C-alpha positions as semicolon CSV with decimal commas, in nm:
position;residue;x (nm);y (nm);z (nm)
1;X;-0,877;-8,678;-6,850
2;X;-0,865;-9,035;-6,731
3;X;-0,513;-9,097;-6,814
4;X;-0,382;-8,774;-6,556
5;X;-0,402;-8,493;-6,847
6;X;-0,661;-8,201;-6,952
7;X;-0,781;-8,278;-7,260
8;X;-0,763;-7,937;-7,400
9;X;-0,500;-7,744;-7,179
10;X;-0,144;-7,874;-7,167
11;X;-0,051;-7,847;-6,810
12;X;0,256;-7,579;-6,848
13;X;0,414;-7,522;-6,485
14;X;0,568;-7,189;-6,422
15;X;0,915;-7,189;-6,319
16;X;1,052;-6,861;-6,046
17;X;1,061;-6,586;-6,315
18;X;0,734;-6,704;-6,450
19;X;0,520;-6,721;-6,139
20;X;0,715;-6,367;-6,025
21;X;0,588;-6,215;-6,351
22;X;0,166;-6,362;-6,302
23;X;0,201;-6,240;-5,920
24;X;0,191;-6,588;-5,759
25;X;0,336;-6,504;-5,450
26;X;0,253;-6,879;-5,328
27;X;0,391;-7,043;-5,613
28;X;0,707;-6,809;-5,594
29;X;0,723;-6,917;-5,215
30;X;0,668;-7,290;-5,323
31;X;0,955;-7,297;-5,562
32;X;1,193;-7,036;-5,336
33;X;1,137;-7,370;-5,108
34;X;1,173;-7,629;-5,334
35;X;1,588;-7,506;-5,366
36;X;1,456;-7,275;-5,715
37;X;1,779;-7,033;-5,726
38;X;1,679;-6,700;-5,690
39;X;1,891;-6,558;-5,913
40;X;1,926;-6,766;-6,179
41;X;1,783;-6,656;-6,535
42;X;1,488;-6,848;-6,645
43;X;1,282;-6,821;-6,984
44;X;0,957;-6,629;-6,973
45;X;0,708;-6,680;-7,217
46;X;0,609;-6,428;-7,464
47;X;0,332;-6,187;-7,270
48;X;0,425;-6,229;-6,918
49;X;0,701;-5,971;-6,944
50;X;0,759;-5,912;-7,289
51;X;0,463;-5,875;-7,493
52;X;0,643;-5,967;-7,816
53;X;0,888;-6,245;-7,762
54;X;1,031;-6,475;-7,449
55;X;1,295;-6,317;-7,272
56;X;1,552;-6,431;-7,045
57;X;1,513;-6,280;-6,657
58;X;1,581;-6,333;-6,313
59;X;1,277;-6,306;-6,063
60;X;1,412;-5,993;-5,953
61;X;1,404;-5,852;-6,322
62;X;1,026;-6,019;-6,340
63;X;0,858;-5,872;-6,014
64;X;1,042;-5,484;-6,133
65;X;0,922;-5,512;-6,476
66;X;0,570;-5,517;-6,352
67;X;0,634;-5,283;-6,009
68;X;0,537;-5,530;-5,776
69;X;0,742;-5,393;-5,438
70;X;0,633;-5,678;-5,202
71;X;0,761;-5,924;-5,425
72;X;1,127;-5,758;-5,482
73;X;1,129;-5,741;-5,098
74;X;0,999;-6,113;-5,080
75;X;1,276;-6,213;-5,299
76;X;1,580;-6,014;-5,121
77;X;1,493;-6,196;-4,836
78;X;1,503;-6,518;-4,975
79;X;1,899;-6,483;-5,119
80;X;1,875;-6,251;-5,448
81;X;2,280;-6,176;-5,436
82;X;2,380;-5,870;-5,617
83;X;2,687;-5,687;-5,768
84;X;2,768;-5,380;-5,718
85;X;2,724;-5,322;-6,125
86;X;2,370;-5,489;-6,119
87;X;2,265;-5,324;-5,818
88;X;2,335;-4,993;-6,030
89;X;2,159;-5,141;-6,292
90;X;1,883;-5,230;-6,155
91;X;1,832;-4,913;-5,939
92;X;1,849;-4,724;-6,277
93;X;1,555;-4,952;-6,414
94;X;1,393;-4,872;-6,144
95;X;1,415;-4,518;-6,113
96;X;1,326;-4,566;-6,529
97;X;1,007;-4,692;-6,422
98;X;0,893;-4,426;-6,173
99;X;0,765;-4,671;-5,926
100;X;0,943;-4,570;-5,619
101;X;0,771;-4,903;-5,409
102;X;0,987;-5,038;-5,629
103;X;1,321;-4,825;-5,599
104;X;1,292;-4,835;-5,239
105;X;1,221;-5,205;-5,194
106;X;1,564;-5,223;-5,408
107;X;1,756;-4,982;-5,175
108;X;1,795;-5,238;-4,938
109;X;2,043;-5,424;-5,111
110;X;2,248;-5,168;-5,138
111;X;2,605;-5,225;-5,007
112;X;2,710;-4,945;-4,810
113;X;3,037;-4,857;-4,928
114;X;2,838;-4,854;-5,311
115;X;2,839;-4,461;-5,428
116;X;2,564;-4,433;-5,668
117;X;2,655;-4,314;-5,998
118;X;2,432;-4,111;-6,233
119;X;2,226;-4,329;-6,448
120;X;2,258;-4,308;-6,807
121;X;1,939;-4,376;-6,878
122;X;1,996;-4,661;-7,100
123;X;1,952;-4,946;-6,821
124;X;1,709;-5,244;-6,913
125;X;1,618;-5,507;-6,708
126;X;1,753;-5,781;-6,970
């Protein structure tokens, strides 16, 4: 402890998909304003997403896979940029999910010109 470290407990910081997947909405804030690109994909640790393995995702991916609407919003707003195809994607996810918080908090990055094809219902968030 005197030399800056826990004695027991590594410090292990979360990076954007990380602290999107525990809920930290002020550590997601902290790091959205730290420059942290929003939709870059990061490695999450075995249990935060994935109960079995660490996965690649983007926050976006992260706050869907466990239905957290505010922070899909929270994210849009701070410069998640889309495709058309992952826009599909991710709607179908969504809509996989049954969390409509969730599917509507995605709507909003919808392009307009975008006409929504049928999902196949083979869509996963990574």
């Amino acid at each position: 402890t005197a030399a800056g470290e826990h004695p027991r407990w590594p410090e292990m910081g979360l990076n954007l998909s990380e602290a999107t997947a525990v809920r930290d909405t002020a550590e997601v804030m902290r790091l959205l304003e730290r420059g942290e690109d929003p939709n870059r994909r990061y490695p999450v640790r075995p249990g935060l997403v994935d109960n079995d393995h660490e996965v690649q995702a983007t926050a976006l991916e992260a706050a869907m896979s466990n239905r957290r609407a505010e922070l899909v919003e929270l994210l849009l707003a701070h410069g998640v940029r889309l495709s058309d195809a992952d826009w599909v994607r991710l709607r179908c996810a969504a809509k996989a999910l049954g969390e409509e918080d969730v599917e509507t908090a995605l709507a909003a990055a919808a392009v307009p010109e975008t006409t929504t094809p049928p999902c196949t219902g083979d869509e996963k968030l990574w």
